[in-house]
Tab-separated table of C-alpha atoms in Angstrom:
chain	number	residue	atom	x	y	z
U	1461	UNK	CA	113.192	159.757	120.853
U	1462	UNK	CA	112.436	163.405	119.564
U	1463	UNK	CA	109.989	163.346	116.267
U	1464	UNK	CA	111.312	163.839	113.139
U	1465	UNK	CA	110.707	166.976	111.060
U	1466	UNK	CA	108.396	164.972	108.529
U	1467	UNK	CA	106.073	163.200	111.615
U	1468	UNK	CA	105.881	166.829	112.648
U	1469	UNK	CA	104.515	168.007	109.304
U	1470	UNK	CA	102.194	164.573	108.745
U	1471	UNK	CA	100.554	165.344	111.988
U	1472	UNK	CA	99.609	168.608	111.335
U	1473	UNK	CA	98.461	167.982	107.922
U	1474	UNK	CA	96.339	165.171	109.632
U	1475	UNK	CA	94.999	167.741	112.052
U	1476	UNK	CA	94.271	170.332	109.242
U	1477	UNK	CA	92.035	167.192	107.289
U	1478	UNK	CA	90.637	165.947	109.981
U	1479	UNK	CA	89.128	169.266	111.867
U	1480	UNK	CA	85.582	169.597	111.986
U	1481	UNK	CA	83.668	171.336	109.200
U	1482	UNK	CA	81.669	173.184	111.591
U	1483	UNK	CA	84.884	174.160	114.006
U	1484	UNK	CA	84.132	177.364	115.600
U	1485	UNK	CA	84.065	180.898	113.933
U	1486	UNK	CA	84.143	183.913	115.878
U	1487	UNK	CA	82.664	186.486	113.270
U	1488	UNK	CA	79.673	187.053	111.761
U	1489	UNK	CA	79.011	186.136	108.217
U	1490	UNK	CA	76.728	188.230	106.107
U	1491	UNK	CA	76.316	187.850	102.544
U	1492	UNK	CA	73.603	188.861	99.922
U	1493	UNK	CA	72.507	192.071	98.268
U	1494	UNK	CA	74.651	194.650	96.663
U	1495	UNK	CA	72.318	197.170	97.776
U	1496	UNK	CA	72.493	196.590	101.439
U	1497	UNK	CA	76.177	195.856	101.396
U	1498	UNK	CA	76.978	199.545	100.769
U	1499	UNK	CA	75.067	199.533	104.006
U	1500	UNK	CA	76.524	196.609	105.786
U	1501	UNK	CA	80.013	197.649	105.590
U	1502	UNK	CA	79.175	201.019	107.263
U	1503	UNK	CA	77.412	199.206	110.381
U	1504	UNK	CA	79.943	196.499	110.248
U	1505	UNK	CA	83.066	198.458	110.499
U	1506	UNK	CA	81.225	201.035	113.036
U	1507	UNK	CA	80.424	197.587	115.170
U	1508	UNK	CA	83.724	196.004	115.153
U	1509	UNK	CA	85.594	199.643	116.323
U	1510	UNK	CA	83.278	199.728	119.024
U	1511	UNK	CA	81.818	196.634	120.377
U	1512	UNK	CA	83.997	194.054	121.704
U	1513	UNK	CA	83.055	191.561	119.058
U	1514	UNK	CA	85.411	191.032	115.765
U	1515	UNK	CA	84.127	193.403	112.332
U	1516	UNK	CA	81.592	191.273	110.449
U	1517	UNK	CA	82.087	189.733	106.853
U	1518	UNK	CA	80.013	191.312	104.530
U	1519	UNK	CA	79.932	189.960	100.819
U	1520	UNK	CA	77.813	191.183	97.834
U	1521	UNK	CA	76.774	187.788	96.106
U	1522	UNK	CA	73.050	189.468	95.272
U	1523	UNK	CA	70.074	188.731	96.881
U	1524	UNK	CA	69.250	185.748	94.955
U	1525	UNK	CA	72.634	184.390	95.562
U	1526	UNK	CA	72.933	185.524	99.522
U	1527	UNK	CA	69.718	183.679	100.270
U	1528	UNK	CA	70.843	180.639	98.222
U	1529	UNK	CA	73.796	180.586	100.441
U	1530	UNK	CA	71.473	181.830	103.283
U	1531	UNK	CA	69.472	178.809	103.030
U	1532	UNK	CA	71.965	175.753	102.452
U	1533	UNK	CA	71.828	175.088	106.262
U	1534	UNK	CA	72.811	175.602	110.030
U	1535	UNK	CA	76.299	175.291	111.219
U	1536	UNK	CA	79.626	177.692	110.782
U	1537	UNK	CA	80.152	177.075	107.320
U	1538	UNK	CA	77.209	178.673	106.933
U	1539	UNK	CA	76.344	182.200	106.599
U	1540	UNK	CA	74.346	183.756	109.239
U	1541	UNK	CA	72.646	186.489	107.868
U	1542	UNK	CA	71.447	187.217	104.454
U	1543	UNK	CA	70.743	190.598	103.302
U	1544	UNK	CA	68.670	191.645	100.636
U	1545	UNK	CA	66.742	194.382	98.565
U	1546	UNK	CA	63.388	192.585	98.152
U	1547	UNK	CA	61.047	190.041	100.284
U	1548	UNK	CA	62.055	186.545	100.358
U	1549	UNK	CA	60.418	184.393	97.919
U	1550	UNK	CA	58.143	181.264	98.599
U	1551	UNK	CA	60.722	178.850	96.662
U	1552	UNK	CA	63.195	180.231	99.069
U	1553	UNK	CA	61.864	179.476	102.295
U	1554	UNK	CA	61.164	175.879	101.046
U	1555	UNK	CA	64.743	175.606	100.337
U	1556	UNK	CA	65.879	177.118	103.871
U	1557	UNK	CA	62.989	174.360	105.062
U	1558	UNK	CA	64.466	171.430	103.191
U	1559	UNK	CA	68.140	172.477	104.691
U	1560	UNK	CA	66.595	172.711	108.320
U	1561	UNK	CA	66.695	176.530	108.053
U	1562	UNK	CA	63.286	176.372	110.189
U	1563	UNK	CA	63.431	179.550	112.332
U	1564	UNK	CA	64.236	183.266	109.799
U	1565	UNK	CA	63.674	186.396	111.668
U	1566	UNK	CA	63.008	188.815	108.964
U	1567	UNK	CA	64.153	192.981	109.933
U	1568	UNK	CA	62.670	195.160	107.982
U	1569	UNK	CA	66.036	198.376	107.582
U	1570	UNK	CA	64.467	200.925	105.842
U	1571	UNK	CA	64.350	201.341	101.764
U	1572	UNK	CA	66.013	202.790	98.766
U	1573	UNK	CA	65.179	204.069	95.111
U	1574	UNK	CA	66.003	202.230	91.723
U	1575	UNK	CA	67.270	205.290	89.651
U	1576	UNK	CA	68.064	205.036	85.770
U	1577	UNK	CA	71.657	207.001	86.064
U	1578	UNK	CA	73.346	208.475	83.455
U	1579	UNK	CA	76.567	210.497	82.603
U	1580	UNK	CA	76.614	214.521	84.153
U	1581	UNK	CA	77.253	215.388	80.633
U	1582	UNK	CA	74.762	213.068	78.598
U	1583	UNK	CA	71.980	214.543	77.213
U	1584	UNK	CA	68.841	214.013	80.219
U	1585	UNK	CA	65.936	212.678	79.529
U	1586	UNK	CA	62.212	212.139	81.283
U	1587	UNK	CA	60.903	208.491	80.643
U	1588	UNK	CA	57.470	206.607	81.748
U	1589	UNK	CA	57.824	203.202	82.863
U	1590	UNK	CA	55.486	202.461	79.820
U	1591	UNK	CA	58.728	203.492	77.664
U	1592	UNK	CA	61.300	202.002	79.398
U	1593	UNK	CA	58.962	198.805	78.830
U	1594	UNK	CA	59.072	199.278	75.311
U	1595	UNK	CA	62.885	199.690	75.524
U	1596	UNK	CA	64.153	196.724	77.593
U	1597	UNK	CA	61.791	193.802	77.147
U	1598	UNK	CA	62.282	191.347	75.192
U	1599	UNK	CA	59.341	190.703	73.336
U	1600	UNK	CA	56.843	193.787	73.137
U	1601	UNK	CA	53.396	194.421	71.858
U	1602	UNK	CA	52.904	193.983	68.307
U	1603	UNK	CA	53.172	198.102	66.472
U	1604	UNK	CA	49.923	196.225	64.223
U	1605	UNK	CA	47.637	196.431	66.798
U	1606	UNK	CA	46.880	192.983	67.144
U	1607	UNK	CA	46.576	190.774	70.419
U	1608	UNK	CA	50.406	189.575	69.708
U	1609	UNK	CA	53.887	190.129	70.510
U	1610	UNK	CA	57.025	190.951	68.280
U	1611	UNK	CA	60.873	190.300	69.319
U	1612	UNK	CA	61.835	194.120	70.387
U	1613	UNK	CA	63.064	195.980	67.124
U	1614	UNK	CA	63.461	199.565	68.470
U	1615	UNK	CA	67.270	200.484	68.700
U	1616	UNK	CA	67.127	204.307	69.400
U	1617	UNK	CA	65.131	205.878	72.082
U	1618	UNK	CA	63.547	208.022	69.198
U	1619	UNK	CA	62.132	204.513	67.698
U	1620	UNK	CA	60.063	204.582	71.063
U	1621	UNK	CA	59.694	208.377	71.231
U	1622	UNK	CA	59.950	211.085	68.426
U	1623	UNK	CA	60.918	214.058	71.282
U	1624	UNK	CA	63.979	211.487	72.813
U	1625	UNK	CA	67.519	211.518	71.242
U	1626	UNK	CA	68.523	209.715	68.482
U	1627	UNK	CA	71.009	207.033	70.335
U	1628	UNK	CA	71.269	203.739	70.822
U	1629	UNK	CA	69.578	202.385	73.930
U	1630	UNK	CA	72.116	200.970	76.047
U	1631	UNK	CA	71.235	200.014	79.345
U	1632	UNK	CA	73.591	198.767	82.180
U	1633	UNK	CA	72.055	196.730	85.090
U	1634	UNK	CA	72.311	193.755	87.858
U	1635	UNK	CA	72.573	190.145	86.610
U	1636	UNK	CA	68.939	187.548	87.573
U	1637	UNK	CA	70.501	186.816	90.946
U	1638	UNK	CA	69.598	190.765	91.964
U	1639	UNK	CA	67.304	191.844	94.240
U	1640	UNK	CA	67.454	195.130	92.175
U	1641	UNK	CA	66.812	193.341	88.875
U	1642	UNK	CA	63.683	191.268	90.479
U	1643	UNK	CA	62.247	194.951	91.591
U	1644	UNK	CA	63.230	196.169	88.414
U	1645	UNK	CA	61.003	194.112	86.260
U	1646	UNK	CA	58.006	193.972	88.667
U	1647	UNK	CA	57.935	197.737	88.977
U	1648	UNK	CA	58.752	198.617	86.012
U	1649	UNK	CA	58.588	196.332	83.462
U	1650	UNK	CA	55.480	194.425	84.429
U	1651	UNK	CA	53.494	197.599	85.342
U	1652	UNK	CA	54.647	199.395	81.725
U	1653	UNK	CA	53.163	195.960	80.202
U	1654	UNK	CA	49.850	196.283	81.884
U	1655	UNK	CA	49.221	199.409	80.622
U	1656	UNK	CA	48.631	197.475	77.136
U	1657	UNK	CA	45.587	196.322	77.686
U	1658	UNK	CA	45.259	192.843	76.307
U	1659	UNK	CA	48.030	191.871	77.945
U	1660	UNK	CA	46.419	193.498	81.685
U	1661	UNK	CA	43.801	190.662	80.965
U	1662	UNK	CA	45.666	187.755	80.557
U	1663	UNK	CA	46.694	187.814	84.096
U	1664	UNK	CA	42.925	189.149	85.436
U	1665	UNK	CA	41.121	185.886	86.998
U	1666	UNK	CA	37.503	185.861	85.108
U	1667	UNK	CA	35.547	186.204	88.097
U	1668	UNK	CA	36.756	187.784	91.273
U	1669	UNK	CA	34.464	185.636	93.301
U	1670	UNK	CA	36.003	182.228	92.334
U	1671	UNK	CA	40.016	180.682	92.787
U	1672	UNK	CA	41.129	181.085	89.426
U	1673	UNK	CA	41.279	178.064	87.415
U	1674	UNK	CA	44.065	176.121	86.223
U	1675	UNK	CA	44.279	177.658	83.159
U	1676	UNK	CA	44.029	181.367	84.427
U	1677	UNK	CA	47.120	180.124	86.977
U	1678	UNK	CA	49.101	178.875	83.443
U	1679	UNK	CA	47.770	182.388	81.790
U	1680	UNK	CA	48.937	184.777	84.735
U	1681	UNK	CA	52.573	182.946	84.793
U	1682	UNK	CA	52.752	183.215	80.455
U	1683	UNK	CA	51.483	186.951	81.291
U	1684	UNK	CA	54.712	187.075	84.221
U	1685	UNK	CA	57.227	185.617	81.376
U	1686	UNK	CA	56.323	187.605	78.666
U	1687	UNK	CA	56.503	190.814	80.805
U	1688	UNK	CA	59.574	190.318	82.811
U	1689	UNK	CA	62.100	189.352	80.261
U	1690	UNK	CA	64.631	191.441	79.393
U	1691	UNK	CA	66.025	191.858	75.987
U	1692	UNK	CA	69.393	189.511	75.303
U	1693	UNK	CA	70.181	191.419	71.754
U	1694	UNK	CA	72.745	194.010	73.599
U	1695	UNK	CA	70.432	196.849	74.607
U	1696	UNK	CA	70.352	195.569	78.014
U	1697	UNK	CA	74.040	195.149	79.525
U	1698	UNK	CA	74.566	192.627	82.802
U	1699	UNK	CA	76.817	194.702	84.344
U	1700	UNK	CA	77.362	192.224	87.122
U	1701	UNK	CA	76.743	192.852	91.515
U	1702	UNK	CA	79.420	195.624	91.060
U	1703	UNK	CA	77.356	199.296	91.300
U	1704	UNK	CA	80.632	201.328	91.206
U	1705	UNK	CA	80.908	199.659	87.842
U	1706	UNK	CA	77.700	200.956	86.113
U	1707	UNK	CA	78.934	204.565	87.742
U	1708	UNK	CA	82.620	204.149	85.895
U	1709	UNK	CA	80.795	202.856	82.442
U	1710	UNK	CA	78.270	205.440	82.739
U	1711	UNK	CA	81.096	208.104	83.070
U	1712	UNK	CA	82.951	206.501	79.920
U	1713	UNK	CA	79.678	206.408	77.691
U	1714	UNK	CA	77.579	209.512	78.312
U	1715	UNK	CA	74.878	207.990	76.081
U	1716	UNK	CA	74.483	205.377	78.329
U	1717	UNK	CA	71.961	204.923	81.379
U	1718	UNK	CA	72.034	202.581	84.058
U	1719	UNK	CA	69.899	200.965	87.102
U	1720	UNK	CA	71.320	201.725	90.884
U	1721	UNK	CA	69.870	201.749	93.709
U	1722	UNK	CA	69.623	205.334	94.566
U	1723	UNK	CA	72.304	205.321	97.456
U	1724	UNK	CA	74.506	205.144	94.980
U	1725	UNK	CA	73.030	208.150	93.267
U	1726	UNK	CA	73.407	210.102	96.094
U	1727	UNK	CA	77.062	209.238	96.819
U	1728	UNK	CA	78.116	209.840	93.152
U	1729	UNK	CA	76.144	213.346	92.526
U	1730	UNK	CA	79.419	215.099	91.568
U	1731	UNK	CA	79.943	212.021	88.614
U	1732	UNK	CA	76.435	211.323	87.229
U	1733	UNK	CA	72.525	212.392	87.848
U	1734	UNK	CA	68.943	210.713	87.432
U	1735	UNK	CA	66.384	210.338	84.601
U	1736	UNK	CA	62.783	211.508	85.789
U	1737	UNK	CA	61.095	208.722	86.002
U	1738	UNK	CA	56.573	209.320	85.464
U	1739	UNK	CA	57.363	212.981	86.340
U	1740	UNK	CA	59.572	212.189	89.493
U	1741	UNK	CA	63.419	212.673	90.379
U	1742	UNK	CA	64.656	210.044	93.006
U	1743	UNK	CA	64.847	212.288	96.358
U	1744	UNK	CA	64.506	211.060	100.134
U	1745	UNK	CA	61.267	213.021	100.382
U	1746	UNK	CA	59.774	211.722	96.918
U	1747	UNK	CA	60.819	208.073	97.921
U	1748	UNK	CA	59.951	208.029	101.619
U	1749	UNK	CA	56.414	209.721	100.637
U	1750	UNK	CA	55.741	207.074	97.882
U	1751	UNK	CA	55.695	209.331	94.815
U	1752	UNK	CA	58.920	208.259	93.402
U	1753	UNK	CA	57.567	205.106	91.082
U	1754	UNK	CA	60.580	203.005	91.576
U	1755	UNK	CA	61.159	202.115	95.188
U	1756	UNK	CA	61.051	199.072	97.263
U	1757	UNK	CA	61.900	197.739	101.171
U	1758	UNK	CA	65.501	196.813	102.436
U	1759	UNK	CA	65.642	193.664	104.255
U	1760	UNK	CA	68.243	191.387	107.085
U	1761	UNK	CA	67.355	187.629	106.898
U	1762	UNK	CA	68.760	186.238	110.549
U	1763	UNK	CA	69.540	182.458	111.068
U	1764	UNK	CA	67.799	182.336	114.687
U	1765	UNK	CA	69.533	178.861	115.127
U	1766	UNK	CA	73.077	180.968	115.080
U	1767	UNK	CA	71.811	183.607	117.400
U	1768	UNK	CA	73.843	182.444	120.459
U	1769	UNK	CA	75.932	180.036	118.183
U	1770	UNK	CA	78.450	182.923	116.791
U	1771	UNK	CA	78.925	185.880	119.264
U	1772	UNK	CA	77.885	189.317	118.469
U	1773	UNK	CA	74.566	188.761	116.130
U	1774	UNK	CA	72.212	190.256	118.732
U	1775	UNK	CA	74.197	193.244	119.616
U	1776	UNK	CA	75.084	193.680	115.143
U	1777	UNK	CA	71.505	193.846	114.111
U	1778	UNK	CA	70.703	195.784	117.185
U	1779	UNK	CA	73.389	198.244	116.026
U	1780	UNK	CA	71.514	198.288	112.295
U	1781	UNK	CA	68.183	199.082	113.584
U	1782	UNK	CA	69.311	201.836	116.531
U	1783	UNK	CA	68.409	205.312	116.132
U	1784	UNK	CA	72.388	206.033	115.803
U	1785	UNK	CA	72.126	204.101	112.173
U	1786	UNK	CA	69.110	204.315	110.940
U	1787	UNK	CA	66.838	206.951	112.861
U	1788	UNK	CA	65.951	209.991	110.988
U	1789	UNK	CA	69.351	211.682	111.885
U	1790	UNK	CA	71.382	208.689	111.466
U	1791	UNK	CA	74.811	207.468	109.485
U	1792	UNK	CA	72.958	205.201	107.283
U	1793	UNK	CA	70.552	208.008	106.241
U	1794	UNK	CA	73.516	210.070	105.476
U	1795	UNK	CA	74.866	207.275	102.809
U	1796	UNK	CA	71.635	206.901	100.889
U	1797	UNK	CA	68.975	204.957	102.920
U	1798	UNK	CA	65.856	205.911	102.853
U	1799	UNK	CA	64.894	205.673	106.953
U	1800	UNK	CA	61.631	203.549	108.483
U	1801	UNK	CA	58.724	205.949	110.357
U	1802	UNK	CA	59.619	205.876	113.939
U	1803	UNK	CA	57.087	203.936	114.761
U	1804	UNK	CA	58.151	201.035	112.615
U	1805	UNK	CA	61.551	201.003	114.122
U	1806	UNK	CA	60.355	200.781	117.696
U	1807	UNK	CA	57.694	197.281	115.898
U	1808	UNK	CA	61.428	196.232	114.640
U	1809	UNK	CA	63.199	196.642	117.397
U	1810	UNK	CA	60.425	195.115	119.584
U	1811	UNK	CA	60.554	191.998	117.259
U	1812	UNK	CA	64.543	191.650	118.032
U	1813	UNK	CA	64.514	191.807	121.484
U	1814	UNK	CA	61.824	189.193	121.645
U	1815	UNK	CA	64.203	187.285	118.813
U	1816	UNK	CA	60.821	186.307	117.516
U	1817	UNK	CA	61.238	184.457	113.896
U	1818	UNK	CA	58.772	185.031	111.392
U	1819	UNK	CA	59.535	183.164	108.736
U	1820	UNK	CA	59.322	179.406	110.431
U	1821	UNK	CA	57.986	176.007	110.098
């Protein structure tokens, strides 16, 4: 007797439900920062035109949010590499450890600028990261002098600075789950906060000879907080993962500034330009040599358990790291990234080959 239409339809339904979560995929799976995605893409659709292996997923979920992902556990649901625009933190790797993420080969791919954009035709201005301090944090030193902090009340740049224009600050930037945002506040916001003195201390140990104390641990993180917030009254604008956003609100508000990474910068030149930042415009030569204030390292988290597992991983982040992408002379260069020394490369390239994990157990 032939099956009916409907037995036809149950048993594929059945087959749909009852197919393995971990049934095989035949790409590779990349998610994290929005940084490294304008990045990604480039390798990605370069590798899947020219290697026999299908073009990679690449999604821009943050860095926070890609290693999150990154580290919920091994199998094809999830992703296999997680890209991101600062070092993975401590609470991280306990998380990849708890999900039996054991083995993380970490690739250094070379590094990139923040830059404080603004409109071509807004007025430019020269900032310290002492001022921009003053501007975005959330609580800032006390104008009395005393050894306390005040809820922010500037709301012009001239508040901070007689010589800057009389506009509001407005500020578009990445949401907590950035790896831009993270640098952000470290090199920026925490070192403009150190430069008040009192509040340098508070995260100093009392002797250099001793493990600080309990309450020097509890003092450094209050120090941390109090540094690193960002203001929630409307000066500072989450602007979400989306970069090409901040450039097309920066275009309709020409008194408004906002934080890229500097890739961006350099692919939007025609639409908006750079603040000097300490004396120092965002250029390859002033962030490869260190001078630029605001830079930081590019990084590709690999799931070694995967490596073999989904086909193609080897050969992608082999791609990445070649001299064709990211030497001196190379396409990623040309879109905005800030190239390793040569000798680093060949240390990088070294560690893939030997597939050696260095984040582990």
């Amino acid at each position: 007797m032939k099956p009916s239409a409907l037995s036809i339809i149950c048993a594929c339904m059945w087959t749909l439900i009852s197919a393995p979560a971990n049934a095989m995929r035949d790409y590779i799976d990349v998610v994290g920062s929005s940084t490294v995605y304008a990045f990604s893409t480039v390798v990605a659709e370069r590798f899947g035109k020219t290697s026999q292996f299908h073009t990679p997923k690449i999604e821009s979920t943050g860095s926070g949010g890609g290693l999150k992902l990154f580290c919920q556990g091994v199998g094809m649901k999830f992703p296999d590499i997680a890209n991101s625009s600062r070092r993975i933190k401590p609470s991280e790797i306990d998380l990849c450890q708890q999900n039996g993420v054991n083995e993380v080969i970490e690739i250094l791919i070379g590094f990139d600028g923040i830059v404080l954009a603004q409109s071509k035709v807004g007025e430019s201005i020269q900032l310290t990261r002492r001022e921009l301090y003053l501007a975005l944090a959330k609580s800032v030193p006390n104008p009395d002098g005393s050894a306390t902090t005040i809820d922010n009340p500037f709301i012009t740049w001239q508040d901070i600075n007689p010589r800057f224009p009389n506009i509001e600050i407005e500020v578009f930037g990445p949401p907590p789950t950035s790896g831009t945002r993270d640098a952000f506040s470290e090199l920026v916001l925490d070192y403009g906060c150190h430069t008040f003195d009192w509040l340098a201390q508070m995260s100093e140990p009392q002797s250099q000879t001793q493990t600080p104390s309990k309450e020097a641990r509890t003092r450094k993180n209050q120090q941390r907080r109090l540094c690193r917030m960002l203001r929630e009254d409307g000066a500072y604008i989450d602007a979400g993962e989306n970069d090409n956003l901040v450039v097309q609100k920066l275009n309709a508000n020409p008194n408004a500034l906002g934080l890229l990474g500097f890739s961006f910068l350099d692919q939007n030149r025609d639409r908006i330009k750079s603040a000097k930042i300490d004396g120092f415009l965002p250029s390859f030569r002033s962030i490869a040599s260190g001078d630029y204030p605001i830079s930081r390292p590019l990084y590709m988290y690999v799931k070694k358990a995967h490596i073999g597992m989904i086909p193609g991983i080897e050969a992608f982040i082999r791609e990445f790291v070649s001299d064709n992408a990211s030497g001196e002379s190379g396409y990623l260069p040309r879109k905005g990234m800030i190239p390793l020394a040569k000798s680093e490369r060949q240390a990088i390239k070294y560690r893939i080959n030997a597939l050696h994990p260095t984040i582990h157990q």
